[in-house]
PDB file of C-alpha atoms in Angstrom:
ATOM      1  CA  MET Z   1      -8.839  -1.597  23.417  1.00 53.00           C
ATOM      2  CA  LYS Z   2      -8.083  -5.379  22.427  1.00 56.00           C
ATOM      3  CA  HIS Z   3     -12.149  -6.307  22.962  1.00 67.00           C
ATOM      4  CA  GLU Z   4     -13.266  -3.624  20.532  1.00 76.00           C
ATOM      5  CA  TYR Z   5     -11.659  -3.957  17.555  1.00 78.00           C
ATOM      6  CA  ALA Z   6     -12.300  -8.281  17.881  1.00 79.00           C
ATOM      7  CA  ASP Z   7     -15.889  -6.634  19.162  1.00 83.00           C
ATOM      8  CA  ARG Z   8     -15.883  -4.564  15.530  1.00 87.00           C
ATOM      9  CA  ILE Z   9     -14.411  -6.519  13.507  1.00 88.00           C
ATOM     10  CA  GLY Z  10     -16.814  -9.249  14.635  1.00 88.00           C
ATOM     11  CA  LYS Z  11     -19.828  -7.036  13.316  1.00 91.00           C
ATOM     12  CA  VAL Z  12     -18.137  -7.420   9.779  1.00 92.00           C
ATOM     13  CA  ILE Z  13     -17.306 -11.071  10.173  1.00 91.00           C
ATOM     14  CA  ALA Z  14     -20.991 -10.958  11.132  1.00 90.00           C
ATOM     15  CA  TYR Z  15     -22.153  -9.589   8.144  1.00 91.00           C
ATOM     16  CA  ILE Z  16     -20.364 -11.212   5.310  1.00 90.00           C
ATOM     17  CA  GLU Z  17     -22.003 -14.059   6.955  1.00 87.00           C
ATOM     18  CA  GLU Z  18     -25.184 -12.479   7.118  1.00 89.00           C
ATOM     19  CA  ASN Z  19     -24.092 -11.726   3.088  1.00 90.00           C
ATOM     20  CA  SER Z  20     -21.573 -13.762   1.695  1.00 86.00           C
ATOM     21  CA  SER Z  21     -23.627 -14.404  -1.646  1.00 85.00           C
ATOM     22  CA  ARG Z  22     -23.839 -11.325  -2.617  1.00 87.00           C
ATOM     23  CA  LYS Z  23     -21.477  -8.414  -3.940  1.00 85.00           C
ATOM     24  CA  LEU Z  24     -19.118  -7.631  -1.513  1.00 86.00           C
ATOM     25  CA  ASP Z  25     -16.891  -4.822  -1.771  1.00 84.00           C
ATOM     26  CA  LEU Z  26     -13.737  -3.268   0.816  1.00 84.00           C
ATOM     27  CA  ASP Z  27     -15.761   0.064   1.406  1.00 86.00           C
ATOM     28  CA  ALA Z  28     -18.778  -1.959   2.668  1.00 88.00           C
ATOM     29  CA  LEU Z  29     -16.612  -4.300   5.171  1.00 91.00           C
ATOM     30  CA  ALA Z  30     -14.928  -1.213   6.296  1.00 88.00           C
ATOM     31  CA  GLY Z  31     -17.624   0.993   6.991  1.00 89.00           C
ATOM     32  CA  VAL Z  32     -19.172  -2.267   9.048  1.00 92.00           C
ATOM     33  CA  SER Z  33     -15.685  -1.843  11.104  1.00 89.00           C
ATOM     34  CA  ASN Z  34     -15.647   2.030  11.872  1.00 86.00           C
ATOM     35  CA  PHE Z  35     -12.638   1.402   9.622  1.00 85.00           C
ATOM     36  CA  SER Z  36     -10.280   3.648   7.816  1.00 79.00           C
ATOM     37  CA  LYS Z  37     -10.730   2.043   3.999  1.00 77.00           C
ATOM     38  CA  TYR Z  38      -6.782   2.467   3.649  1.00 77.00           C
ATOM     39  CA  HIS Z  39      -6.144   0.493   7.095  1.00 83.00           C
ATOM     40  CA  PHE Z  40      -9.116  -1.869   7.111  1.00 86.00           C
ATOM     41  CA  SER Z  41      -7.639  -5.176   6.212  1.00 84.00           C
ATOM     42  CA  ARG Z  42      -4.081  -4.890   7.733  1.00 83.00           C
ATOM     43  CA  ILE Z  43      -6.412  -4.363  10.567  1.00 85.00           C
ATOM     44  CA  PHE Z  44      -8.386  -7.366   9.624  1.00 86.00           C
ATOM     45  CA  ALA Z  45      -6.374  -9.734   9.230  1.00 83.00           C
ATOM     46  CA  ALA Z  46      -3.867  -8.839  12.845  1.00 80.00           C
ATOM     47  CA  VAL Z  47      -7.091  -9.764  14.325  1.00 81.00           C
ATOM     48  CA  THR Z  48      -8.341 -13.037  11.514  1.00 83.00           C
ATOM     49  CA  GLY Z  49      -5.318 -14.146  10.251  1.00 80.00           C
ATOM     50  CA  VAL Z  50      -6.666 -13.660   6.804  1.00 84.00           C
ATOM     51  CA  THR Z  51      -7.382 -11.196   4.240  1.00 84.00           C
ATOM     52  CA  PRO Z  52     -10.673 -10.008   4.260  1.00 88.00           C
ATOM     53  CA  ALA Z  53     -10.709 -11.618   0.521  1.00 86.00           C
ATOM     54  CA  ALA Z  54     -10.009 -14.647   1.202  1.00 87.00           C
ATOM     55  CA  TYR Z  55     -12.505 -14.791   4.342  1.00 88.00           C
ATOM     56  CA  VAL Z  56     -15.654 -13.941   2.233  1.00 90.00           C
ATOM     57  CA  THR Z  57     -14.201 -17.071  -0.444  1.00 90.00           C
ATOM     58  CA  ARG Z  58     -13.579 -18.643   2.426  1.00 89.00           C
ATOM     59  CA  LYS Z  59     -17.383 -18.488   3.951  1.00 90.00           C
ATOM     60  CA  ARG Z  60     -18.538 -18.967   0.725  1.00 91.00           C
ATOM     61  CA  LEU Z  61     -17.230 -22.420   0.268  1.00 92.00           C
ATOM     62  CA  GLU Z  62     -17.955 -23.713   3.612  1.00 90.00           C
ATOM     63  CA  ASN Z  63     -21.398 -22.429   1.966  1.00 90.00           C
ATOM     64  CA  ALA Z  64     -20.945 -24.265  -1.175  1.00 91.00           C
ATOM     65  CA  VAL Z  65     -19.976 -27.817   0.323  1.00 90.00           C
ATOM     66  CA  ARG Z  66     -22.757 -27.787   2.579  1.00 88.00           C
ATOM     67  CA  LEU Z  67     -25.471 -27.163  -0.728  1.00 91.00           C
ATOM     68  CA  LEU Z  68     -23.286 -30.279  -2.374  1.00 90.00           C
ATOM     69  CA  LYS Z  69     -23.444 -32.265   0.466  1.00 86.00           C
ATOM     70  CA  ASP Z  70     -26.717 -31.625   2.139  1.00 85.00           C
ATOM     71  CA  THR Z  71     -29.009 -30.879  -2.056  1.00 89.00           C
ATOM     72  CA  ASP Z  72     -29.416 -31.386  -4.971  1.00 88.00           C
ATOM     73  CA  ARG Z  73     -29.174 -28.434  -6.480  1.00 91.00           C
ATOM     74  CA  THR Z  74     -27.154 -27.841  -9.605  1.00 92.00           C
ATOM     75  CA  VAL Z  75     -23.309 -26.945  -9.439  1.00 92.00           C
ATOM     76  CA  LEU Z  76     -24.214 -24.164 -11.495  1.00 91.00           C
ATOM     77  CA  ASP Z  77     -27.461 -22.823  -9.015  1.00 92.00           C
ATOM     78  CA  ILE Z  78     -24.958 -23.300  -6.049  1.00 92.00           C
ATOM     79  CA  ALA Z  79     -21.585 -21.569  -7.763  1.00 91.00           C
ATOM     80  CA  HIS Z  80     -24.384 -18.819  -8.213  1.00 90.00           C
ATOM     81  CA  SER Z  81     -26.356 -19.127  -5.110  1.00 90.00           C
ATOM     82  CA  CYS Z  82     -23.109 -18.943  -3.059  1.00 91.00           C
ATOM     83  CA  GLY Z  83     -21.229 -15.413  -4.501  1.00 90.00           C
ATOM     84  CA  PHE Z  84     -19.038 -16.708  -7.501  1.00 90.00           C
ATOM     85  CA  GLU Z  85     -19.096 -14.433 -10.571  1.00 85.00           C
ATOM     86  CA  SER Z  86     -18.959 -17.638 -12.709  1.00 88.00           C
ATOM     87  CA  LEU Z  87     -18.786 -20.731 -12.884  1.00 88.00           C
ATOM     88  CA  SER Z  88     -15.011 -21.052 -14.149  1.00 88.00           C
ATOM     89  CA  THR Z  89     -14.458 -19.145 -10.991  1.00 89.00           C
ATOM     90  CA  PHE Z  90     -15.991 -21.592  -8.821  1.00 90.00           C
ATOM     91  CA  ASN Z  91     -14.508 -24.498 -10.105  1.00 88.00           C
ATOM     92  CA  GLY Z  92     -10.823 -22.721 -10.057  1.00 90.00           C
ATOM     93  CA  VAL Z  93     -11.758 -21.592  -6.367  1.00 90.00           C
ATOM     94  CA  PHE Z  94     -13.105 -24.974  -5.567  1.00 91.00           C
ATOM     95  CA  LYS Z  95     -10.002 -27.022  -6.243  1.00 89.00           C
ATOM     96  CA  ARG Z  96      -6.966 -25.138  -4.922  1.00 88.00           C
ATOM     97  CA  ARG Z  97      -9.002 -25.274  -1.996  1.00 88.00           C
ATOM     98  CA  HIS Z  98     -10.373 -28.860  -1.960  1.00 89.00           C
ATOM     99  CA  GLY Z  99      -8.042 -30.731  -4.456  1.00 90.00           C
ATOM    100  CA  LYS Z 100     -11.007 -31.808  -6.807  1.00 88.00           C
ATOM    101  CA  SER Z 101     -14.225 -30.605  -8.374  1.00 91.00           C
ATOM    102  CA  PRO Z 102     -17.508 -29.857  -6.959  1.00 92.00           C
ATOM    103  CA  SER Z 103     -18.505 -32.797  -8.383  1.00 91.00           C
ATOM    104  CA  GLU Z 104     -15.738 -35.285  -7.613  1.00 89.00           C
ATOM    105  CA  LEU Z 105     -16.689 -33.860  -3.889  1.00 87.00           C
ATOM    106  CA  ARG Z 106     -20.157 -34.225  -3.954  1.00 88.00           C
ATOM    107  CA  ARG Z 107     -19.260 -37.729  -4.904  1.00 85.00           C
ATOM    108  CA  GLU Z 108     -17.136 -38.262  -2.421  1.00 84.00           C
ATOM    109  CA  LEU Z 109     -19.399 -36.832   0.129  1.00 77.00           C
ATOM    110  CA  GLN Z 110     -22.471 -39.237  -0.645  1.00 73.00           C
ATOM    111  CA  ASP Z 111     -20.441 -42.205  -1.418  1.00 70.00           C
ATOM    112  CA  ARG Z 112     -18.041 -42.244   1.085  1.00 60.00           C
ATOM    113  CA  ASN Z 113     -20.989 -40.650   3.822  1.00 54.00           C
ATOM    114  CA  PHE Z 114     -17.945 -37.924   3.752  1.00 41.00           C
ATOM    115  CA  SER Z 115     -17.717 -36.383   8.009  1.00 45.00           C
ATOM    116  CA  LEU Z 116     -17.055 -32.807   6.404  1.00 42.00           C
ATOM    117  CA  GLY Z 117     -17.632 -31.802  10.603  1.00 45.00           C
ATOM    118  CA  ASP Z 118     -13.701 -33.664  10.947  1.00 46.00           C
ATOM    119  CA  ARG Z 119     -12.395 -33.198   7.946  1.00 43.00           C
ATOM    120  CA  LYS Z 120     -13.128 -29.463   8.704  1.00 45.00           C
ATOM    121  CA  LYS Z 121     -11.326 -29.253  12.377  1.00 43.00           C
ATOM    122  CA  ARG Z 122      -8.060 -30.622  10.970  1.00 44.00           C
ATOM    123  CA  GLU Z 123      -7.994 -27.912   7.633  1.00 46.00           C
ATOM    124  CA  GLU Z 124      -9.263 -25.044   9.287  1.00 47.00           C
ATOM    125  CA  PRO Z 125      -7.145 -22.864  10.974  1.00 45.00           C
ATOM    126  CA  SER Z 126      -9.187 -22.143  14.928  1.00 42.00           C
ATOM    127  CA  SER Z 127     -10.776 -18.866  14.901  1.00 42.00           C
ATOM    128  CA  SER Z 128      -8.946 -15.713  16.480  1.00 41.00           C
ATOM    129  CA  HIS Z 129     -11.567 -15.489  19.479  1.00 43.00           C
ATOM    130  CA  GLU Z 130     -10.904 -19.380  20.531  1.00 40.00           C
ATOM    131  CA  TYR Z 131      -7.457 -18.839  22.115  1.00 37.00           C
ATOM    132  CA  ASP Z 132      -5.949 -20.702  25.544  1.00 45.00           C
ATOM    133  CA  GLU Z 133      -4.566 -18.527  28.672  1.00 42.00           C
ATOM    134  CA  SER Z 134      -1.004 -18.850  27.736  1.00 44.00           C
ATOM    135  CA  ALA Z 135      -1.546 -17.480  24.133  1.00 42.00           C
ATOM    136  CA  GLY Z 136      -3.060 -14.366  25.730  1.00 45.00           C
ATOM    137  CA  ASN Z 137      -0.409 -14.199  28.030  1.00 44.00           C
ATOM    138  CA  VAL Z 138       1.953 -13.948  24.611  1.00 41.00           C
ATOM    139  CA  ASN Z 139      -0.373 -11.499  22.774  1.00 51.00           C
ATOM    140  CA  HIS Z 140       0.081  -9.175  25.696  1.00 52.00           C
ATOM    141  CA  PHE Z 141       3.691  -9.943  26.126  1.00 43.00           C
ATOM    142  CA  LEU Z 142       4.037  -8.849  22.193  1.00 51.00           C
ATOM    143  CA  ARG Z 143       2.052  -5.828  22.915  1.00 55.00           C
ATOM    144  CA  ARG Z 144       4.111  -4.641  25.434  1.00 58.00           C
ATOM    145  CA  ILE Z 145       6.908  -4.718  24.222  1.00 53.00           C
ATOM    146  CA  TRP Z 146       5.589  -3.228  20.614  1.00 59.00           C
ATOM    147  CA  SER Z 147       4.162  -0.477  22.935  1.00 61.00           C
ATOM    148  CA  MET Z 148       8.153   0.093  24.440  1.00 71.00           C
ATOM    149  CA  ASN Z 149       9.636   0.532  20.988  1.00 86.00           C
ATOM    150  CA  VAL Z 150       6.781   2.722  19.682  1.00 91.00           C
ATOM    151  CA  THR Z 151       6.415   6.802  20.435  1.00 92.00           C
ATOM    152  CA  LEU Z 152       3.374   8.686  19.614  1.00 93.00           C
ATOM    153  CA  LYS Z 153       5.613  11.641  16.708  1.00 95.00           C
ATOM    154  CA  GLU Z 154       3.642  15.425  15.245  1.00 96.00           C
ATOM    155  CA  LEU Z 155       4.473  15.862  11.382  1.00 96.00           C
ATOM    156  CA  PRO Z 156       3.642  18.838  10.074  1.00 96.00           C
ATOM    157  CA  ASP Z 157       2.400  19.230   6.282  1.00 96.00           C
ATOM    158  CA  LEU Z 158       5.452  18.123   4.224  1.00 97.00           C
ATOM    159  CA  GLU Z 159       5.670  19.556  -0.088  1.00 97.00           C
ATOM    160  CA  VAL Z 160       7.481  16.376  -2.139  1.00 97.00           C
ATOM    161  CA  ALA Z 161       8.939  15.471  -5.071  1.00 97.00           C
ATOM    162  CA  PHE Z 162       8.219  11.441  -5.972  1.00 97.00           C
ATOM    163  CA  VAL Z 163       8.327   9.304  -8.860  1.00 96.00           C
ATOM    164  CA  ARG Z 164       5.870   6.726  -8.409  1.00 95.00           C
ATOM    165  CA  HIS Z 165       6.660   3.121  -8.930  1.00 94.00           C
ATOM    166  CA  THR Z 166       4.028   0.737  -9.984  1.00 92.00           C
ATOM    167  CA  GLY Z 167       5.221  -3.763  -9.342  1.00 89.00           C
ATOM    168  CA  SER Z 168       6.259  -5.597  -6.684  1.00 85.00           C
ATOM    169  CA  TYR Z 169       7.835  -3.063  -3.534  1.00 82.00           C
ATOM    170  CA  LEU Z 170      10.904  -5.685  -3.321  1.00 79.00           C
ATOM    171  CA  GLU Z 171      11.714  -3.787  -6.255  1.00 87.00           C
ATOM    172  CA  THR Z 172      11.225   0.191  -6.056  1.00 90.00           C
ATOM    173  CA  GLY Z 173      15.329   0.683  -6.736  1.00 89.00           C
ATOM    174  CA  ARG Z 174      14.393   2.235 -10.797  1.00 90.00           C
ATOM    175  CA  ALA Z 175      12.613   4.968  -8.678  1.00 94.00           C
ATOM    176  CA  TRP Z 176      14.683   5.791  -6.051  1.00 95.00           C
ATOM    177  CA  GLU Z 177      17.635   5.577  -8.653  1.00 94.00           C
ATOM    178  CA  THR Z 178      15.568   8.061 -11.421  1.00 96.00           C
ATOM    179  CA  LEU Z 179      14.203  10.010  -7.686  1.00 97.00           C
ATOM    180  CA  GLY Z 180      18.083  10.137  -6.780  1.00 95.00           C
ATOM    181  CA  SER Z 181      19.798  11.405 -10.019  1.00 96.00           C
ATOM    182  CA  TRP Z 182      17.173  14.217 -10.146  1.00 97.00           C
ATOM    183  CA  ALA Z 183      17.741  15.667  -6.686  1.00 96.00           C
ATOM    184  CA  GLY Z 184      21.460  15.281  -6.225  1.00 95.00           C
ATOM    185  CA  ARG Z 185      21.836  17.988  -9.828  1.00 95.00           C
ATOM    186  CA  ASN Z 186      18.797  20.249  -7.419  1.00 96.00           C
ATOM    187  CA  GLY Z 187      21.045  20.309  -4.502  1.00 95.00           C
ATOM    188  CA  LEU Z 188      18.134  18.441  -2.984  1.00 96.00           C
ATOM    189  CA  THR Z 189      21.011  16.725  -0.487  1.00 94.00           C
ATOM    190  CA  PRO Z 190      19.861  13.748   2.513  1.00 92.00           C
ATOM    191  CA  GLU Z 191      21.887  15.216   5.242  1.00 92.00           C
ATOM    192  CA  ARG Z 192      19.931  18.797   3.967  1.00 92.00           C
ATOM    193  CA  GLN Z 193      15.751  16.499   3.388  1.00 96.00           C
ATOM    194  CA  GLN Z 194      14.247  13.753   4.418  1.00 97.00           C
ATOM    195  CA  PHE Z 195      13.561  10.280   1.656  1.00 97.00           C
ATOM    196  CA  ILE Z 196      10.185   9.008   2.380  1.00 97.00           C
ATOM    197  CA  GLY Z 197       9.127   5.569   1.223  1.00 96.00           C
ATOM    198  CA  ILE Z 198       5.489   5.356  -0.024  1.00 95.00           C
ATOM    199  CA  SER Z 199       3.440   2.153  -0.071  1.00 90.00           C
ATOM    200  CA  LEU Z 200       0.107   3.071  -1.795  1.00 87.00           C
ATOM    201  CA  ASP Z 201      -1.597  -0.182  -2.169  1.00 82.00           C
ATOM    202  CA  ASP Z 202      -1.654  -3.403   0.454  1.00 75.00           C
ATOM    203  CA  PRO Z 203      -0.366  -6.223  -1.120  1.00 71.00           C
ATOM    204  CA  SER Z 204      -2.555  -8.659  -0.263  1.00 66.00           C
ATOM    205  CA  LEU Z 205      -5.619  -6.733  -1.737  1.00 66.00           C
ATOM    206  CA  VAL Z 206      -3.532  -5.772  -5.382  1.00 71.00           C
ATOM    207  CA  ASP Z 207      -1.094  -7.786  -7.704  1.00 73.00           C
ATOM    208  CA  GLU Z 208       2.190  -8.040  -6.470  1.00 75.00           C
ATOM    209  CA  PHE Z 209       2.605  -6.445 -10.304  1.00 79.00           C
ATOM    210  CA  ALA Z 210       0.249  -3.910  -9.467  1.00 82.00           C
ATOM    211  CA  CYS Z 211       1.719  -2.904  -6.465  1.00 85.00           C
ATOM    212  CA  ARG Z 212       2.020   1.677  -6.454  1.00 90.00           C
ATOM    213  CA  TYR Z 213       5.041   2.725  -4.852  1.00 94.00           C
ATOM    214  CA  ASP Z 214       6.216   6.940  -4.497  1.00 96.00           C
ATOM    215  CA  ALA Z 215       9.959   7.265  -3.643  1.00 96.00           C
ATOM    216  CA  CYS Z 216       9.759  11.192  -2.416  1.00 97.00           C
ATOM    217  CA  VAL Z 217      12.360  13.403  -1.593  1.00 98.00           C
ATOM    218  CA  THR Z 218      10.626  16.846   1.201  1.00 98.00           C
ATOM    219  CA  LEU Z 219      11.662  20.382  -1.144  1.00 97.00           C
ATOM    220  CA  PRO Z 220      12.426  23.290   0.718  1.00 95.00           C
ATOM    221  CA  PRO Z 221      10.181  26.313   0.987  1.00 93.00           C
ATOM    222  CA  ASP Z 222      10.125  28.562  -2.727  1.00 90.00           C
ATOM    223  CA  PHE Z 223      10.955  25.803  -4.549  1.00 95.00           C
ATOM    224  CA  GLU Z 224      10.868  26.011  -7.774  1.00 94.00           C
ATOM    225  CA  ARG Z 225       9.137  23.516  -9.404  1.00 94.00           C
ATOM    226  CA  GLU Z 226       8.752  24.769 -12.788  1.00 93.00           C
ATOM    227  CA  GLY Z 227      10.577  22.760 -15.765  1.00 92.00           C
ATOM    228  CA  HIS Z 228      11.604  19.717 -14.197  1.00 95.00           C
ATOM    229  CA  THR Z 229      10.983  16.313 -15.982  1.00 92.00           C
ATOM    230  CA  GLY Z 230      10.928  12.784 -14.739  1.00 92.00           C
ATOM    231  CA  VAL Z 231       9.749  14.103 -11.064  1.00 96.00           C
ATOM    232  CA  SER Z 232       5.940  15.080  -9.941  1.00 96.00           C
ATOM    233  CA  PHE Z 233       5.146  16.846  -7.135  1.00 97.00           C
ATOM    234  CA  LYS Z 234       2.493  17.179  -3.978  1.00 96.00           C
ATOM    235  CA  LYS Z 235       1.355  17.146  -0.013  1.00 96.00           C
ATOM    236  CA  LEU Z 236       1.423  15.070   2.360  1.00 96.00           C
ATOM    237  CA  GLU Z 237      -0.355  15.862   4.906  1.00 93.00           C
ATOM    238  CA  GLY Z 238       1.176  15.410   8.922  1.00 95.00           C
ATOM    239  CA  GLY Z 239      -0.857  14.911  11.634  1.00 95.00           C
ATOM    240  CA  SER Z 240      -0.326  12.581  14.461  1.00 95.00           C
ATOM    241  CA  TYR Z 241       2.049   9.182  14.084  1.00 95.00           C
ATOM    242  CA  GLY Z 242       3.316   6.241  15.235  1.00 94.00           C
ATOM    243  CA  ARG Z 243       6.963   6.105  14.901  1.00 95.00           C
ATOM    244  CA  TYR Z 244       9.058   2.777  14.998  1.00 94.00           C
ATOM    245  CA  ALA Z 245      12.100   2.489  14.589  1.00 94.00           C
ATOM    246  CA  PHE Z 246      13.071  -0.902  11.860  1.00 94.00           C
ATOM    247  CA  TYR Z 247      16.394  -2.246  11.381  1.00 94.00           C
ATOM    248  CA  ASP Z 248      16.366  -5.036   9.262  1.00 93.00           C
ATOM    249  CA  THR Z 249      16.431  -6.897   5.237  1.00 91.00           C
ATOM    250  CA  VAL Z 250      12.928  -5.003   3.081  1.00 86.00           C
ATOM    251  CA  ASP Z 251      10.996  -8.396   2.699  1.00 84.00           C
ATOM    252  CA  LYS Z 252      10.973  -7.950   6.819  1.00 87.00           C
ATOM    253  CA  LEU Z 253       8.778  -4.626   6.192  1.00 86.00           C
ATOM    254  CA  ALA Z 254       5.636  -6.289   6.055  1.00 81.00           C
ATOM    255  CA  LEU Z 255       6.256  -8.234   8.825  1.00 83.00           C
ATOM    256  CA  ALA Z 256       7.142  -5.040  10.390  1.00 87.00           C
ATOM    257  CA  TYR Z 257       3.444  -3.207   9.870  1.00 85.00           C
ATOM    258  CA  ALA Z 258       1.738  -6.571  10.834  1.00 81.00           C
ATOM    259  CA  ASN Z 259       2.763  -6.550  13.670  1.00 83.00           C
ATOM    260  CA  LEU Z 260       2.517  -2.392  14.940  1.00 87.00           C
ATOM    261  CA  TYR Z 261      -1.168  -2.807  12.751  1.00 83.00           C
ATOM    262  CA  GLY Z 262      -2.068  -6.065  15.247  1.00 78.00           C
ATOM    263  CA  ASN Z 263       0.505  -6.228  18.485  1.00 79.00           C
ATOM    264  CA  TRP Z 264       0.380  -2.333  19.640  1.00 86.00           C
ATOM    265  CA  LEU Z 265      -2.249  -0.369  17.650  1.00 85.00           C
ATOM    266  CA  SER Z 266      -4.776  -2.811  18.933  1.00 77.00           C
ATOM    267  CA  GLY Z 267      -4.265  -0.908  22.769  1.00 79.00           C
ATOM    268  CA  SER Z 268      -2.678   1.922  22.123  1.00 83.00           C
ATOM    269  CA  GLY Z 269      -5.778   4.406  22.627  1.00 84.00           C
ATOM    270  CA  TYR Z 270      -6.169   4.708  19.390  1.00 88.00           C
ATOM    271  CA  GLU Z 271      -6.826   3.644  15.587  1.00 87.00           C
ATOM    272  CA  ALA Z 272      -5.384   4.154  12.480  1.00 87.00           C
ATOM    273  CA  ASP Z 273      -6.310   7.522  10.385  1.00 89.00           C
ATOM    274  CA  ASP Z 274      -7.476   7.717   6.491  1.00 85.00           C
ATOM    275  CA  ARG Z 275      -3.509   8.516   5.659  1.00 90.00           C
ATOM    276  CA  TYR Z 276      -0.596   6.911   3.945  1.00 91.00           C
ATOM    277  CA  ALA Z 277       1.795   5.296   6.580  1.00 93.00           C
ATOM    278  CA  LEU Z 278       4.644   7.625   5.467  1.00 96.00           C
ATOM    279  CA  GLU Z 279       8.055   5.406   5.122  1.00 96.00           C
ATOM    280  CA  PHE Z 280      10.656   7.928   6.319  1.00 97.00           C
ATOM    281  CA  CYS Z 281      14.374   5.370   4.671  1.00 95.00           C
ATOM    282  CA  MET Z 282      17.597   7.060   7.776  1.00 94.00           C
ATOM    283  CA  ASN Z 283      20.121   4.921   5.480  1.00 92.00           C
ATOM    284  CA  ASP Z 284      20.553   3.125   1.809  1.00 88.00           C
ATOM    285  CA  PRO Z 285      20.747   0.356   2.334  1.00 87.00           C
ATOM    286  CA  PHE Z 286      23.339  -0.878  -0.649  1.00 84.00           C
ATOM    287  CA  ARG Z 287      25.575   0.532   1.229  1.00 89.00           C
ATOM    288  CA  ASP Z 288      25.315  -0.999   4.823  1.00 91.00           C
ATOM    289  CA  PRO Z 289      27.649  -3.266   5.751  1.00 92.00           C
ATOM    290  CA  GLU Z 290      24.715  -5.771   6.710  1.00 91.00           C
ATOM    291  CA  GLY Z 291      22.204  -5.423   3.574  1.00 90.00           C
ATOM    292  CA  LYS Z 292      19.759  -3.800   5.562  1.00 92.00           C
ATOM    293  CA  ALA Z 293      17.002  -1.353   5.697  1.00 92.00           C
ATOM    294  CA  LYS Z 294      17.078   1.488   8.469  1.00 95.00           C
ATOM    295  CA  VAL Z 295      13.038   3.029   8.455  1.00 95.00           C
ATOM    296  CA  ASP Z 296      11.121   5.049  10.531  1.00 96.00           C
ATOM    297  CA  LEU Z 297       8.101   3.345   9.614  1.00 95.00           C
ATOM    298  CA  TYR Z 298       4.927   6.087  10.435  1.00 96.00           C
ATOM    299  CA  ILE Z 299       1.707   5.345  10.752  1.00 93.00           C
ATOM    300  CA  PRO Z 300      -1.251   7.654  11.478  1.00 93.00           C
ATOM    301  CA  VAL Z 301      -3.718   7.194  14.011  1.00 92.00           C
ATOM    302  CA  ARG Z 302      -6.940   9.295  15.966  1.00 89.00           C
ATOM    303  CA  PRO Z 303      -8.469   9.137  18.448  1.00 87.00           C
ATOM    304  CA  LYS Z 304     -10.240   6.603  19.263  1.00 76.00           C
ATOM    305  CA  ASP Z 305     -13.011   8.352  19.395  1.00 65.00           C
ATOM    306  CA  GLU Z 306     -12.856  10.503  16.453  1.00 55.00           C
ATOM    307  CA  LEU Z 307     -15.048   8.635  14.369  1.00 48.00           C
ATOM    308  CA  ILE Z 308     -14.637   7.921  10.175  1.00 47.00           C
ATOM    309  CA  PRO Z 309     -18.309   9.850   9.060  1.00 46.00           C
ATOM    310  CA  LEU Z 310     -19.791   7.078   6.700  1.00 43.00           C
TER     311      LEU Z 310
END
C-alpha cells in the first residue's frame, strides 16, 4: 500500500514538473492523485516532506535558475514563463529562497561559473524516493507502532450545535467558552453529550489567522433548535474512521496528524475519505495536572478501491 501511495504522489510530481509554468490549484493536483481534496495536502507532505504549494514553488524556482544561467532572456520573461503571476512576486520568492535577487544570482553564475549542481546537492533535501535500507526499516517500524495504536470505528451521523472560530488553531478557547456557556444553560454537559472539535482548513495551505475551526457539542434527540443565539446547527456525517487516542499538549496535535497520514494510513488498506477529521475532546486541558489535552482523533476512511469520482 505504501508503494501505491508513493506511485500516486509520483504522478502528481510528474504533473507538476510538466505543468509548472501553468496555474496549478489544489483541485487539479488532488484530482491527479485521486485522493480526497481535504486530505490530499497532508498525504503529499507525508510522502515528500513538503506541501504541494511548496513543491510547486521549488520546481518553478529550479526552472528559473536554469534559465538565468543558460539563457539571455529577461528576468520578466523568465518570471512569466516559470508560472509566477508578477515580477514582484517572483523577486520576493526568489530572494527568500536564494538570499539574492534573480539579477544578482545571474551575475554570480556568469562571473564565477558557479556550479549550480553542487549547490543544489548541498541545499536541497533528498527525494522522498531516495532512502537507504535502514531508513526503510525505521519507517516500517513506525508504521507497525502506529497500526498497534489505531483502531477502526463506525460512527453514526451526529447532530451538533457549534461555534465557529477563525484564526490560529492554538487560540480556539473563546469558541469553547462561548459553546460551553450555552451548553451549560441548556443542560448539555460532558457527562451526557460529546464535545468535538473540527479543523476545517489545512494550516499548511491557509494563513494561520484565516483557519476555521468549529467547537461542537452533540444534541439529544428532538432538541428544540428555535430561539437560540450565538450558536449554529449542523449534522456530522458518520461512517468509518480510524481512531487514535492522543494525550499531549495541544501544539503536538499537528504531529499526530502527520504520523496518522504518513505512518498509519499508507499501510492500513484504507484511504482518507472526503469528510472532516473529528477531535473528540475527552478532558479540559486547563484542568489537567500536566496541561495536556486528551483527544480521540477520528480520521475518516474508506476502502482503497472505492475511488472518488473525478
